[in-house]
Amino acid sequence: MKKYLPLLLILLWSCQAEVEDTKEQSTPEKPEWAIVIHGGAGNIQQNGFSQERQAEYQQKLEEAIKVGSVILENGGTSLEAVEASIHIMENSPLFNAGKGAVFNALGQNEMDASIMDGESGKAGAVAGVRHIKNPISAAIAVMEKSPHVLLIGEGAEEFSANNEVEITDTSWFYTERRWKSYEKMKQDKHGTVGCVALDKQGNIVAGTSTGGMTMKMPGRVGDSPIIGAGTYADNHTCGISATGHGEFFIRNVVAYDVAAIMKYQGKSIQNAATYVIQDKLKSQNASGGIIGLDGQGNIIMEFNTTAMFRAWGSSKQPVASAVFKGD
Amino acid sequence: MKKYLPLLLILLWSCQAEVEDTKEQSTPEKPEWAIVIHGGAGNIQQNGFSQERQAEYQQKLEEAIKVGSVILENGGTSLEAVEASIHIMENSPLFNAGKGAVFNALGQNEMDASIMDGESGKAGAVAGVRHIKNPISAAIAVMEKSPHVLLIGEGAEEFSANNEVEITDTSWFYTERRWKSYEKMKQDKHGTVGCVALDKQGNIVAGTSTGGMTMKMPGRVGDSPIIGAGTYADNHTCGISATGHGEFFIRNVVAYDVAAIMKYQGKSIQNAATYVIQDKLKSQNASGGIIGLDGQGNIIMEFNTTAMFRAWGSSKQPVASAVFKGD
């Protein structure tokens, strides 16, 4: 029998290794609630970005995450927190979503947004809308009040108008900074906004809102309104909101891929996120990042660019924000 | 040492079981090429569907798959085969794609299509187009001639017109049968078309084209143009085209889920497809099906409805077609 012993030990060790990886998912101190947001990722040079400008972004990010945190602390739902936090960023000209959305090749704003509820698996999204003040609220209306998941263009706008979503003139979205960027025909990919929250009831919701890509063709839709690519939520795995080069994020089904690795390989959310962003996307020269959290309130913020505008908080830790990698 | 023996045997058996499942993916007789198509899935009562009508469908399905088979046999690419096979179905009034597309709540045809190349990972899609004769060709143009993956509405039409994709009057899509269905406000969900092909070079391409759902809201987009939901292809795993209740297929990221189960759990394409369609979707009362094939030319056609219009063939087996479950 002795000859079996080394084999037995190897087999036992390999099983043990698997079990350990699965265990990573649970932390001893599960927070009652948790929330994480992003305001886009990009390759920004730190020395070309003034401290005043960075402070301005971080102040707005912290304002947004505080609004969501208060809702969660008071027992509100993750859906309410995600909508309220994203509204702050959509209404700020600093980000490429709602007011401040970038311009397409015709000089128009065309916006996309999506939401997914990790408890029910329900989802809603709009794409190519031009007159909806807060696209994330239109996505929520599609999820809650229509039999559909994705509505585009004028159909999405008419549905929104009929469902108490605020319609606005295109001039609302105009900002001089984005117009200058358009006029210079610069690429200005960062600035998509997103939020993932876990509420006291244990439900995860993820949402994303964007103006898309500067100088994009009219009608171009990126990953933000695509469930599975830009947004995904499932209480059993995680919630994810993505930002980056949307075409690659669609092709790689980025948001769902993190959940699939957790579900089918038993990896932790951090291991899954690192693999998708640092290995898979980087090998394709696809830049961007994701934020997310799992059912235990473990927060991830993973990006392969120099910067991702981000903020986070939970019942166990005060809110904080950061921009660059080392921050 | 004897006390370890049962444990050792259990461990060895469990490892063996895993290895066997992985092995299922390769068959001893790999065909040089393979192709599979669908013309939609639905809960059709066999006794309400005349033999003449069934023969008419099967004849058209076999015409479509033969066109693709000849291309593959002559060394053409899977992309060429998928486009040609889908054209036959888009141009036939029998299916809900191109000519014969269903009507939305305003009595308009709004069509969606997508394509993905499993070698490069590139993809293209259009949604909400109303004047493109063959939406699958517009999707291919987006993949090959634009920096984007998904174009919608008028932007998609203008891009197509500028890229030699045939534009047509809305009257081309009109068929009396679909109009009567619209007038009766009937649900008529089946009829989406799709094709997955493996060529002699070992490359997999998957494509899907649809008119969507009868009486859908204007602007509604289902799973067909969503990479990961309605269409997915990766030479390392499989190609998939889906048909069914699109909202559920989006929320479950159906096409990519099959590939993810193969990649992350080492399951065969058949095991992965059975799990997604018969377990996961069925438990949500989500009806529909998928067709697909892996890099070894193993074909799957899995549906949880009474019928899926389908045809298949390879260098090792003559083309054949079927409609109902037992066929």
XYZ file of C-alpha atoms in Angstrom:
654
model
C 0.000 0.000 0.000
C 2.862 2.418 0.674
C 3.322 3.119 -3.000
C -0.089 4.842 -3.086
C 0.803 7.349 -0.406
C 2.491 10.037 -2.598
C -0.377 9.831 -5.101
C -2.917 10.124 -2.317
C -1.168 13.178 -0.931
C -1.085 14.827 -4.343
C -4.779 14.174 -4.837
C -5.647 15.469 -1.396
C -3.516 18.572 -1.957
C -5.158 19.314 -5.311
C -8.606 19.080 -3.754
C -7.481 21.293 -0.882
C -6.188 23.930 -3.322
C -9.600 24.125 -4.989
C -11.411 24.474 -1.706
C -9.131 27.315 -0.621
C -9.797 29.289 -3.750
C -13.535 29.002 -3.211
C -13.160 30.156 0.368
C -11.591 33.429 -0.742
C -15.071 34.624 -1.636
C -16.217 34.941 1.946
C -14.660 37.430 4.290
C -15.094 37.175 8.040
C -16.515 40.700 8.252
C -19.410 40.911 5.840
C -20.664 44.491 5.707
C -24.386 45.180 6.012
C -24.229 47.123 2.754
C -21.586 48.185 0.234
C -21.355 50.453 -2.801
C -18.795 51.227 -5.502
C -18.915 53.688 -8.417
C -16.801 54.644 -11.403
C -16.635 57.728 -13.576
C -14.675 56.166 -16.433
C -11.163 54.840 -17.047
C -8.452 56.192 -19.331
C -4.762 56.583 -19.964
C -4.346 59.988 -18.361
C -0.893 61.367 -17.571
C -0.770 62.335 -13.938
C 1.483 65.351 -14.609
C -0.974 66.708 -17.200
C -3.852 66.527 -14.732
C -3.765 69.305 -12.130
C -4.353 68.602 -8.463
C -7.281 71.050 -8.558
C -8.891 69.098 -11.377
C -8.349 65.789 -9.595
C -9.858 67.251 -6.412
C -12.888 68.440 -8.410
C -13.492 64.915 -9.726
C -12.973 63.264 -6.350
C -15.336 65.720 -4.675
C -18.086 64.843 -7.173
C -17.397 61.105 -6.889
C -17.632 61.337 -3.099
C -20.849 63.346 -3.364
C -22.288 60.592 -5.575
C -21.222 57.710 -3.355
C -22.431 59.466 -0.195
C -25.911 59.833 -1.656
C -25.998 56.081 -2.350
C -24.479 55.249 1.039
C -27.126 57.170 2.965
C -29.880 55.338 1.086
C -28.304 51.958 1.878
C -27.605 52.825 5.519
C -31.269 53.806 5.938
C -32.391 50.423 4.584
C -33.126 51.586 1.030
C -32.701 49.212 -1.894
C -29.590 48.835 -4.014
C -31.740 49.904 -6.987
C -32.538 53.230 -5.313
C -28.866 53.710 -4.389
C -27.596 52.953 -7.897
C -30.102 55.321 -9.508
C -29.378 58.175 -7.091
C -25.575 57.833 -7.307
C -25.638 57.696 -11.099
C -27.945 60.754 -11.243
C -25.272 62.837 -9.481
C -22.719 61.835 -12.114
C -25.136 62.145 -15.067
C -26.043 65.665 -13.940
C -22.386 66.691 -13.631
C -20.573 67.990 -16.734
C -17.387 66.251 -15.514
C -18.464 62.835 -16.801
C -19.402 61.439 -20.211
C -23.015 60.606 -19.310
C -26.145 62.762 -19.309
C -24.971 66.396 -19.120
C -21.466 66.415 -20.569
C -22.013 63.462 -22.903
C -19.570 63.424 -25.819
C -20.574 64.204 -29.402
C -20.862 61.760 -32.282
C -19.558 62.406 -35.810
C -22.626 64.543 -36.573
C -22.124 66.651 -33.446
C -25.038 65.027 -31.604
C -25.236 63.428 -28.164
C -26.459 59.837 -28.280
C -26.630 58.179 -24.892
C -26.907 54.590 -23.622
C -27.635 53.125 -20.200
C -28.533 49.827 -18.555
C -29.490 48.346 -15.210
C -29.673 44.777 -13.878
C -31.224 43.458 -10.678
C -29.285 40.546 -9.218
C -32.221 39.191 -7.227
C -34.775 38.745 -10.028
C -32.381 38.668 -12.974
C -34.485 41.404 -14.571
C -32.783 44.033 -16.670
C -33.510 47.189 -18.656
C -31.545 49.288 -21.127
C -31.826 52.146 -23.601
C -29.504 53.005 -26.473
C -29.180 55.926 -28.872
C -31.396 58.288 -26.867
C -30.998 62.030 -27.378
C -33.587 63.743 -25.193
C -33.641 61.827 -21.898
C -32.149 63.823 -19.025
C -31.139 60.779 -16.977
C -30.735 57.726 -19.194
C -30.308 55.411 -16.163
C -33.902 56.223 -15.144
C -35.112 55.315 -18.634
C -33.303 51.963 -18.307
C -35.037 51.385 -14.956
C -38.421 52.235 -16.532
C -37.773 49.677 -19.305
C -36.960 47.062 -16.652
C -39.955 47.830 -14.445
C -42.676 48.949 -16.845
C -42.096 47.190 -20.181
C -41.997 43.538 -21.213
C -38.677 44.255 -22.941
C -35.030 44.588 -21.916
C -33.609 46.939 -24.576
C -35.316 49.866 -26.317
C -33.470 52.087 -28.784
C -33.807 55.523 -30.383
C -37.176 57.233 -30.749
C -39.055 54.177 -29.484
C -37.071 54.376 -26.249
C -37.770 58.122 -25.958
C -41.503 57.776 -26.532
C -41.731 54.968 -24.002
C -39.779 57.065 -21.485
C -41.987 60.118 -22.011
C -45.054 57.953 -21.382
C -43.519 56.589 -18.182
C -42.639 59.729 -16.261
C -38.982 59.802 -17.252
C -37.810 63.410 -17.677
C -37.383 64.519 -21.291
C -35.169 67.488 -22.025
C -33.911 69.603 -24.883
C -30.623 68.552 -26.495
C -29.063 71.794 -25.244
C -29.070 70.354 -21.684
C -26.312 67.904 -22.641
C -24.078 70.498 -24.289
C -20.881 71.457 -22.513
C -18.146 73.596 -23.954
C -15.434 71.148 -22.917
C -16.978 68.228 -24.816
C -17.663 70.451 -27.805
C -14.009 71.540 -27.903
C -12.966 67.918 -27.686
C -15.301 67.150 -30.584
C -13.991 70.057 -32.605
C -10.454 68.874 -32.127
C -11.631 65.417 -33.216
C -9.916 64.046 -30.187
C -10.588 60.612 -28.834
C -12.062 61.045 -25.396
C -13.085 57.601 -24.357
C -13.234 57.874 -20.593
C -16.067 59.265 -18.557
C -18.718 56.527 -18.632
C -20.300 56.250 -15.187
C -21.466 53.207 -13.247
C -22.504 52.001 -9.827
C -22.875 48.624 -8.113
C -24.556 48.326 -4.715
C -25.381 45.620 -2.167
C -28.245 46.482 0.171
C -29.134 45.224 3.669
C -31.538 42.723 2.095
C -28.562 41.128 0.320
C -29.575 42.245 -3.184
C -27.051 43.406 -5.752
C -27.884 45.935 -8.501
C -25.504 47.189 -11.194
C -26.023 50.154 -13.538
C -24.051 51.977 -16.233
C -24.661 55.211 -18.196
C -22.650 56.782 -21.009
C -22.446 59.180 -23.905
C -20.328 56.654 -25.786
C -17.235 57.493 -27.783
C -16.282 60.931 -29.136
C -16.700 61.083 -32.928
C -18.467 57.712 -32.998
C -20.594 57.008 -36.048
C -24.255 57.993 -35.556
C -26.082 54.930 -34.251
C -22.984 53.378 -32.695
C -23.748 51.504 -29.493
C -20.996 50.341 -27.147
C -21.026 47.931 -24.233
C -22.790 50.148 -21.680
C -26.399 49.205 -22.618
C -25.513 45.582 -23.353
C -26.433 43.247 -20.497
C -23.506 40.847 -20.085
C -20.975 43.242 -21.631
C -21.232 46.583 -19.771
C -23.543 45.602 -16.906
C -24.393 42.371 -15.110
C -25.797 41.393 -11.704
C -26.644 38.114 -10.015
C -26.973 37.792 -6.231
C -25.271 34.376 -6.418
C -22.087 35.743 -7.985
C -21.573 39.487 -8.372
C -22.593 42.809 -9.858
C -20.324 44.487 -12.413
C -20.266 47.829 -14.268
C -17.674 48.323 -17.009
C -15.974 51.248 -18.736
C -13.513 51.163 -21.595
C -13.158 50.453 -25.302
C -16.735 49.225 -25.757
C -16.219 47.139 -28.881
C -13.752 44.879 -27.052
C -15.981 44.775 -23.994
C -18.888 43.522 -26.150
C -16.802 40.884 -27.927
C -15.431 39.613 -24.620
C -18.812 39.713 -22.810
C -16.794 41.285 -19.986
C -19.322 41.804 -17.177
C -20.844 38.325 -17.424
C -17.418 36.728 -17.885
C -16.440 37.736 -14.342
C -19.634 36.115 -13.006
C -19.114 32.994 -15.173
C -15.565 32.484 -13.839
C -16.885 32.784 -10.271
C -19.799 30.429 -10.951
C -18.072 27.784 -13.062
C -14.568 27.856 -11.570
C -15.307 28.890 -7.988
C -12.869 31.810 -8.188
C -13.151 34.917 -6.037
C -14.472 38.144 -7.608
C -10.967 39.665 -7.350
C -9.285 36.720 -9.095
C -11.924 36.689 -11.826
C -11.702 40.460 -12.362
C -7.895 40.427 -12.470
C -7.897 37.650 -15.072
C -10.459 39.357 -17.331
C -8.980 42.880 -17.182
C -5.241 42.220 -16.824
C -4.843 39.019 -18.855
C -7.673 38.626 -21.347
C -8.329 42.253 -22.310
C -4.704 43.396 -22.025
C -3.601 40.659 -24.436
C -5.988 42.214 -26.989
C -4.754 45.767 -26.299
C -8.236 46.515 -24.993
C -8.162 49.293 -22.415
C -10.632 49.919 -19.619
C -11.795 48.720 -16.267
C -14.609 47.390 -14.128
C -16.056 47.955 -10.693
C -18.052 45.356 -8.825
C -18.928 43.581 -5.629
C -20.049 40.113 -4.575
C -22.770 38.956 -2.201
C -20.340 39.227 0.736
C -19.702 42.893 0.014
C -16.187 42.336 -1.329
C -15.466 45.320 -3.604
C -13.254 45.199 -6.716
C -11.980 48.082 -8.870
C -9.775 46.659 -11.615
C -8.387 48.605 -14.614
C -5.561 48.290 -17.104
C -5.313 52.035 -17.810
C -3.327 54.575 -15.790
C -6.482 55.903 -14.166
C -10.048 55.029 -13.264
C -12.229 57.593 -11.498
C -13.685 55.627 -8.596
C -15.143 55.737 -5.110
C -16.281 53.102 -2.640
C -17.717 52.586 0.811
C -19.630 50.167 3.035
C -21.129 49.843 6.491
C -17.631 48.754 7.612
C -15.540 51.457 5.925
C -15.998 55.191 5.300
C -16.336 56.399 1.706
C -13.120 57.092 -0.193
C -12.169 57.987 -3.749
C -9.203 57.711 -6.083
C -8.131 58.441 -9.654
C -4.679 57.045 -10.482
C -3.342 53.528 -10.035
C -1.249 54.199 -6.943
C -3.873 56.392 -5.207
C -2.531 1.941 4.980
C -5.595 -0.099 4.156
C -7.901 2.499 5.645
C -6.865 4.959 2.878
C -7.858 2.625 0.063
C -11.578 3.528 -0.183
C -10.743 7.235 -0.035
C -8.103 6.791 -2.714
C -10.535 4.967 -4.956
C -13.145 7.697 -4.528
C -10.614 10.368 -5.401
C -9.378 8.460 -8.415
C -12.945 7.891 -9.574
C -13.855 11.573 -9.230
C -10.812 12.606 -11.247
C -11.626 9.993 -13.849
C -15.182 11.307 -14.151
C -13.882 14.803 -14.894
C -11.445 13.579 -17.507
C -14.151 11.614 -19.292
C -16.392 14.622 -19.532
C -13.606 16.636 -21.115
C -12.911 13.865 -23.604
C -16.467 13.998 -24.904
C -15.536 17.090 -26.875
C -13.443 15.251 -29.424
C -14.936 12.678 -31.720
C -12.798 10.183 -33.615
C -14.219 11.278 -36.992
C -13.733 15.015 -37.241
C -15.446 16.275 -40.394
C -13.548 18.599 -42.735
C -16.419 21.070 -42.476
C -19.832 21.279 -40.830
C -22.865 23.557 -40.888
C -26.121 23.916 -38.961
C -29.004 26.363 -39.382
C -32.252 27.245 -37.649
C -35.410 28.996 -38.776
C -36.823 29.672 -35.324
C -38.286 27.682 -32.444
C -41.818 27.670 -31.081
C -44.558 25.749 -29.362
C -46.347 24.562 -32.493
C -48.958 21.811 -32.313
C -48.025 19.109 -34.802
C -51.672 18.375 -35.663
C -52.310 22.044 -36.494
C -49.364 22.116 -38.891
C -50.072 20.364 -42.196
C -47.592 17.974 -43.780
C -47.517 20.211 -46.873
C -46.563 23.197 -44.764
C -43.865 21.223 -42.952
C -42.498 19.998 -46.295
C -42.403 23.588 -47.579
C -40.317 24.678 -44.581
C -37.973 21.693 -44.789
C -37.445 22.245 -48.512
C -36.381 25.846 -47.891
C -34.171 24.843 -44.941
C -32.450 22.221 -47.112
C -32.003 24.728 -49.931
C -30.336 27.104 -47.449
C -28.039 24.504 -45.936
C -27.047 23.114 -49.331
C -25.896 26.553 -50.478
C -23.673 26.790 -47.417
C -22.461 23.199 -47.767
C -21.309 23.710 -51.350
C -19.322 26.778 -50.325
C -17.628 24.864 -47.493
C -16.971 21.767 -49.626
C -15.258 23.991 -52.212
C -12.966 25.443 -49.550
C -14.917 28.666 -48.989
C -14.924 30.345 -45.594
C -17.467 29.813 -42.857
C -18.256 33.545 -43.128
C -19.246 33.112 -46.785
C -21.320 30.023 -45.931
C -23.156 31.711 -43.057
C -23.992 34.787 -45.141
C -25.229 32.754 -48.134
C -27.346 30.354 -46.045
C -28.932 33.185 -44.091
C -29.681 35.099 -47.318
C -31.853 32.195 -48.531
C -33.886 32.341 -45.318
C -34.001 36.166 -45.171
C -35.315 36.237 -48.750
C -38.022 33.652 -48.012
C -41.353 34.855 -46.589
C -41.519 31.679 -44.463
C -39.193 33.051 -41.794
C -39.253 36.077 -39.504
C -36.155 37.752 -40.988
C -35.761 40.030 -43.997
C -38.789 39.421 -46.248
C -41.509 38.133 -43.936
C -40.293 39.988 -40.843
C -43.040 40.517 -38.265
C -44.587 43.901 -37.516
C -44.101 46.021 -34.403
C -46.897 47.813 -32.537
C -46.864 50.617 -35.139
C -47.157 48.144 -38.028
C -43.510 48.585 -39.058
C -40.763 46.037 -39.677
C -37.689 46.639 -37.522
C -34.935 44.102 -38.046
C -31.811 43.055 -36.154
C -28.834 40.863 -37.099
C -25.364 39.953 -35.897
C -22.287 37.992 -36.883
C -19.195 36.827 -34.997
C -15.942 35.380 -36.313
C -14.487 32.748 -33.995
C -10.945 33.121 -35.315
C -10.420 36.861 -34.764
C -13.114 37.439 -32.152
C -14.411 40.269 -34.345
C -18.130 40.908 -34.481
C -20.711 43.131 -36.155
C -24.393 43.839 -35.590
C -27.259 46.096 -36.600
C -30.512 46.762 -34.758
C -33.732 48.554 -35.572
C -33.088 48.752 -39.328
C -36.072 49.184 -41.647
C -34.677 49.436 -45.176
C -31.874 46.865 -45.433
C -32.776 43.917 -47.639
C -30.410 41.467 -45.949
C -29.619 42.588 -42.406
C -26.962 39.856 -42.002
C -24.911 41.569 -44.739
C -25.178 44.879 -42.900
C -23.859 43.143 -39.765
C -20.929 41.776 -41.783
C -20.219 45.258 -43.172
C -20.152 46.673 -39.612
C -17.678 43.937 -38.622
C -15.426 44.373 -41.643
C -15.658 48.054 -42.505
C -16.336 49.995 -39.302
C -14.418 50.390 -36.041
C -17.648 49.507 -34.209
C -19.564 46.344 -33.306
C -23.179 47.565 -33.078
C -24.919 50.242 -35.138
C -28.609 51.035 -34.724
C -31.426 52.729 -36.634
C -30.749 55.401 -39.234
C -27.032 55.457 -38.461
C -26.856 51.754 -39.315
C -28.808 52.320 -42.533
C -26.655 55.206 -43.690
C -23.477 53.243 -42.978
C -24.894 50.254 -44.897
C -25.873 52.375 -47.890
C -22.332 53.765 -48.006
C -20.862 50.262 -47.889
C -22.606 48.508 -50.764
C -25.268 46.822 -48.656
C -28.555 46.664 -50.584
C -31.199 49.160 -49.408
C -34.827 48.451 -50.243
C -38.282 49.926 -49.826
C -40.234 48.841 -46.737
C -42.758 47.143 -49.055
C -40.173 44.382 -49.747
C -40.596 43.040 -46.206
C -44.397 43.002 -46.283
C -46.110 39.633 -46.433
C -49.820 39.061 -46.036
C -49.289 36.263 -43.527
C -47.288 38.441 -41.114
C -49.747 41.294 -41.586
C -52.662 39.032 -40.679
C -50.733 37.860 -37.639
C -50.159 41.495 -36.698
C -53.810 42.356 -37.246
C -54.888 39.538 -34.995
C -52.377 40.867 -32.446
C -51.101 37.361 -32.130
C -47.790 36.480 -30.584
C -45.637 34.950 -33.281
C -42.277 34.564 -31.737
C -40.689 31.894 -33.877
C -39.019 32.444 -37.205
C -35.662 34.035 -36.341
C -32.965 32.509 -38.567
C -29.385 31.589 -37.818
C -26.398 29.650 -39.075
C -23.150 28.346 -37.600
C -20.423 26.927 -39.837
C -16.972 25.350 -39.464
C -14.778 25.614 -42.565
C -11.828 23.517 -43.761
C -9.466 26.074 -42.237
C -10.966 25.250 -38.835
C -12.700 28.614 -38.374
C -16.142 28.944 -36.809
C -18.574 31.736 -37.706
C -22.044 32.267 -36.211
C -24.775 34.600 -37.487
C -28.383 35.445 -36.589
C -31.072 37.571 -38.291
C -34.593 38.456 -37.122
C -37.639 40.653 -37.386
C -38.061 40.419 -33.627
C -41.340 39.901 -31.833
C -44.823 40.565 -33.274
C -46.380 43.665 -31.713
C -43.138 44.596 -29.985
C -42.782 48.226 -28.921
C -41.068 50.382 -31.546
C -37.351 50.377 -30.772
C -37.446 47.021 -28.967
C -34.289 45.006 -29.527
C -34.063 41.328 -28.584
C -31.120 38.980 -28.261
C -30.379 38.464 -31.971
C -28.046 41.486 -32.454
C -26.486 41.134 -29.009
C -23.087 39.429 -29.115
C -23.037 36.955 -26.212
C -26.843 36.630 -26.066
C -28.058 35.699 -29.581
C -24.743 35.035 -31.315
C -21.269 34.002 -30.200
C -18.250 32.327 -31.796
C -14.785 31.354 -30.602
C -12.660 28.758 -32.389
C -11.462 27.461 -29.007
C -14.962 26.614 -27.790
C -17.946 26.887 -30.130
C -20.236 28.941 -32.324
C -23.861 29.480 -31.243
C -26.963 31.099 -32.773
C -30.070 31.435 -30.604
C -33.807 31.833 -31.143
C -36.512 32.297 -28.546
C -37.920 34.739 -26.023
C -35.218 37.365 -26.508
C -35.529 39.154 -23.188
C -34.660 35.961 -21.304
C -31.864 35.183 -23.750
C -30.303 38.604 -23.073
C -30.599 38.307 -19.298
C -29.052 34.823 -19.373
C -26.300 35.749 -21.869
C -27.244 32.445 -23.519
C -24.824 32.102 -26.453
C -21.730 32.998 -24.443
C -22.891 30.925 -21.485
C -22.520 27.728 -23.543
C -18.959 28.726 -24.454
C -18.173 29.712 -20.835
C -19.313 26.327 -19.506
C -17.113 24.581 -22.089
C -14.126 26.830 -21.338
C -14.342 27.006 -17.549
C -15.778 23.576 -16.749
C -14.405 21.495 -19.627
C -17.900 20.271 -20.573
C -18.827 19.139 -24.066
C -20.903 21.454 -26.263
C -23.874 19.072 -25.923
C -23.700 18.988 -22.125
C -23.347 22.758 -21.955
C -26.253 23.322 -24.374
C -28.529 20.881 -22.557
C -27.850 22.563 -19.226
C -28.506 26.093 -20.528
C -31.654 25.291 -22.532
C -33.273 22.483 -20.522
C -32.278 23.440 -16.972
C -31.479 27.126 -16.734
C -33.954 28.596 -19.236
C -36.725 26.088 -18.580
C -36.654 26.883 -14.851
C -37.443 30.498 -15.823
C -40.225 29.475 -18.234
C -38.063 30.894 -21.019
C -38.798 29.165 -24.312
C -36.488 28.799 -27.281
C -33.463 26.985 -28.580
C -29.949 27.178 -29.936
C -27.899 25.643 -32.705
C -24.150 25.374 -32.632
C -20.993 23.429 -33.299
C -17.549 23.102 -31.763
C -14.097 23.042 -33.329
C -14.372 19.282 -33.874
C -17.524 19.696 -35.961
C -19.848 18.315 -33.276
C -23.273 19.781 -34.011
C -25.916 20.603 -31.375
C -29.570 21.593 -31.855
C -31.184 22.033 -28.440
C -34.650 23.490 -27.773
C -37.250 23.414 -25.012
C -40.216 24.108 -27.330
C -42.173 21.492 -29.300
C -40.445 22.508 -32.527
C -37.349 24.148 -33.953
C -36.967 24.524 -37.711
C -33.479 23.172 -38.355
C -31.104 21.575 -40.829
C -27.556 20.292 -40.616
C -24.788 18.632 -42.610
C -21.049 18.055 -42.800
C -18.370 16.477 -44.946
C -19.198 13.216 -43.113
C -22.998 13.311 -43.315
C -25.512 14.402 -45.969
C -27.750 17.383 -45.247
C -30.961 16.691 -43.347
C -33.746 18.777 -41.820
C -36.378 18.498 -39.098
C -39.108 20.490 -37.393
C -40.600 18.697 -34.380
C -38.853 17.175 -31.372
C -39.110 13.559 -32.458
C -38.243 14.204 -36.127
